[in-house]
Every structure is written in C-alpha cells, then in structure tokens.
C-alpha cells in the first residue's frame, strides 16, 4: 500500500479550484432559481449563520448584501438560540446558513428555529443530502466535491462563488463578473507559484503573523489567519485595516510578519495608509492581490484584476498555497492538523 504523502490532499484540492469555478458558473441557473424565490419574498433584512471558514464566507456575503442589494445584514449568534432559547420575530427576514458539511448541530437548530419563526431559510452547503438542506426551505449546492483535507480550500472558495452568484442573481444580475474566474484562477495559481515559495522562505521561522484587509477582502484576511493557524500552528491574528491603527499597531515591530490582502478598488485603496505605518515600524509585509505591487510591500504576490466584489475568490488561492507550503516547511501535515476534525460539532 502506498503511504500517503503529507499534504497531498490539500495540494490536489487547491489545484482543483479552477475547474470547480468554471463548473459552478456554468450551472448558475439552479442558483438563480433560488434567487428568484428570494426576490419574490422581498426580505427586509438578511441574517447569516455559519462557523469557521464558512463564517468568513458569510462575512463576505454580508458585504455583498449590504453593497449590492442595499439591504441590512448581520451574523447570527447561534448560542442565543441553542443555549438561551431566544425566539425573535423573523418574519420577512432571510436567513442564509453557510456550512460546508451541513452537519453542525447548532446551525441545524438555528435554521429550523428560524424557519418556525417566519424566516425564509436557505442552506448553502457542499453536501446536498445534509440535514441542514432538509431543515431549510431552499438550498444552494456549492458543488465542490468531497474534500479530504481537514483544512477547507476548494469548499471555501466555491462557497464564496456560490454566494456571489446567489446575491448577484437576487439583484437581477447574470453573474457576468464571475464568468472568467475559472481561467483566472488557473492563471493565479500558475503565476504566483514562485512568489509564494519566496513567502514560505520568509515566513518559515516566524512565530507571529498579522493579516489585514478591508471591504470585501476583510473576509480573505480572516480566512488567511485561520489557515495559517490551523495548518502551520502560527499565532495568527486578523484585523480590518480600519481597526489596525486603533491600537493593534502598537504590537507591530521588526519581528512581526504582516500578510495584507490588497485588491484594486475602494478596499485596497483604503488599506494603503495602514500598510505605510506597519512598514515604517519594521514589519515584513507580504501583499497579496491585484493592487499588491502598488503597496510598497517587502514582497508582492499579484493576482489578475477583477471586479472588486469577486476578488476574494482569487485572493485566497495564493494564501492557501502559502499555508500549505509553510505547514510542510515547518514539519507538519496540512491534511491532518493536530486536534482537528473535518466536522466540528458545537451547541
């Protein structure tokens, strides 16, 4: 029997993303059907329920909802339902539950409870037969295929794309901004390989990493922090670029590694001042994104330019490769991080 190589599943799943994006975009009509029901019901407010990587995808979708749909949006605190039994009036509210497995008991309870209290409920999962899909009124399949590595890669990025296609369709869009993401994802993976390797060499022996981004890219900063922590066991912390200068910058010095997500658009533009400050404090700054070469970073990992609202689908790809490379360089196995399971069950 062949002995599995460390990280072989994570590497394969990272490489599979371009084809997954193309397939998901081609099948967007099924997502548009769900969007049509949402549009007809005309929700006055949107809530998202999620955990872990899916929570970061939900934060991305929160930005999409508030900017593209001009609707207020928020994140559910699951424990208010599961531990405290709260039962707010959710009539005319849309609840979107994001869960790669569709198997978390707390998210299942939140969804079922919200449906009883009048919410239109939508499950966004990678498991069409999951209990969550059965609990929700409507469902969106992210269609990423079985993910074997513990750290989410293809399921995370496919969830981002599915959420974009859903929210864009609710506003009457045809997903045009996502049409070329499959091809651009392959370009991103190929073109960033050498600079990611350089970033691995720079970060191999660091103990502390700060990740930052603004706007749509804040979700990527959050996911980057999680990936580095769970695969490489780094002390990683994510901050919005707006919050970074309000206090956390005091902890930045020459021993700090900073991973900045900087794509072209209002979010990337607004991050420039914060990066100037951390750079002046001696931090080693690696910038990822279509605006990375304009940020004066120590190392830039550029990605192709897209509409700002879909940039996170590509931004995360070099970050996943960085987490994978660091895990191997530090003697770990990113397919099996210590103490973690594929499905985390919380109440």
Coordinates of N, CA, C and O in Angstrom, one line a residue, residues 6 12 27 35 38 91 97 111 128 132 134 137 155 166 195 225 232 253 255 264 276 278-279 312 316-318 339:
X6 N 2.5 13.7 3.0 CA 1.9 14.9 3.8 C 1.4 16.0 2.8 O 2.1 16.4 1.9
X12 N -4.0 18.7 -3.9 CA -4.9 18.4 -5.0 C -6.1 19.2 -5.0 O -6.6 19.6 -6.1
X27 N -23.4 26.2 -14.1 CA -24.6 25.7 -13.5 C -25.4 26.7 -12.7 O -26.2 26.3 -11.9
X35 N -32.6 32.3 -6.1 CA -32.6 33.8 -6.0 C -34.0 34.4 -6.4 O -34.5 35.4 -5.8
X38 N -36.3 34.3 -3.5 CA -35.9 35.3 -2.5 C -36.4 36.7 -3.0 O -36.9 37.5 -2.2
X91 N -40.2 37.2 10.8 CA -41.0 37.4 9.7 C -40.3 38.4 8.7 O -39.8 39.4 9.2
X97 N -27.9 30.0 5.9 CA -27.0 29.2 6.7 C -25.9 28.7 5.8 O -26.2 28.0 4.9
X111 N -31.3 27.1 12.1 CA -32.1 27.1 10.8 C -33.5 26.7 11.0 O -34.5 27.3 10.6
X128 N -25.3 17.9 -0.5 CA -26.7 18.1 -0.9 C -27.7 17.3 -0.1 O -28.9 17.6 0.1
X132 N -29.0 19.8 7.1 CA -29.2 21.3 7.0 C -30.1 21.6 5.8 O -31.0 22.4 5.8
X134 N -32.2 19.6 4.5 CA -33.6 19.2 4.8 C -34.3 20.2 5.7 O -35.5 20.4 5.6
X137 N -35.8 25.8 3.8 CA -36.8 25.8 2.8 C -36.1 25.7 1.4 O -36.7 25.0 0.5
X155 N -13.8 24.0 -0.9 CA -15.1 24.3 -0.4 C -15.3 25.7 0.0 O -16.4 26.3 -0.2
X166 N -25.5 33.8 -6.0 CA -26.8 33.9 -5.4 C -27.2 35.4 -5.2 O -28.3 35.8 -5.7
X195 N 6.5 33.3 -6.2 CA 6.5 34.3 -5.1 C 5.9 33.7 -3.8 O 6.3 34.1 -2.7
X225 N -5.8 34.1 8.2 CA -5.4 33.9 9.6 C -5.7 32.5 10.1 O -4.9 31.8 10.7
X232 N -0.2 25.5 10.1 CA 1.2 25.8 10.5 C 1.4 26.1 12.0 O 2.5 26.3 12.4
X253 N 6.2 45.2 15.2 CA 7.6 45.6 15.2 C 8.4 44.8 14.2 O 7.8 44.1 13.3
X255 N 9.8 42.1 14.4 CA 9.6 40.6 14.5 C 8.2 40.2 14.0 O 7.9 39.0 14.0
X264 N -7.4 45.8 -6.2 CA -7.8 47.1 -6.7 C -9.3 47.4 -6.3 O -10.2 46.5 -6.5
X276 N 1.5 51.6 5.2 CA 2.7 52.5 5.3 C 3.1 52.6 6.8 O 4.3 52.6 7.1
X278 N 2.7 50.2 9.3 CA 3.3 49.0 9.7 C 4.7 48.8 9.1 O 5.6 48.2 9.7
X279 N 4.8 49.2 7.8 CA 6.1 49.1 7.1 C 7.1 50.0 7.8 O 8.3 49.6 8.0
X312 N -12.2 38.3 -3.8 CA -11.8 37.3 -2.8 C -11.8 35.9 -3.3 O -11.1 35.0 -2.7
X316 N -7.7 34.3 -2.2 CA -7.5 33.2 -1.2 C -6.5 32.1 -1.8 O -5.9 31.4 -1.0
X317 N -6.4 32.0 -3.1 CA -5.7 30.9 -3.7 C -4.2 30.9 -3.3 O -3.6 29.9 -2.9
X318 N -3.5 32.1 -3.5 CA -2.1 32.1 -3.1 C -1.9 31.9 -1.6 O -0.9 31.4 -1.1
X339 N -5.4 17.8 16.4 CA -6.5 18.2 17.2 C -7.8 18.6 16.5 O -8.7 19.1 17.1

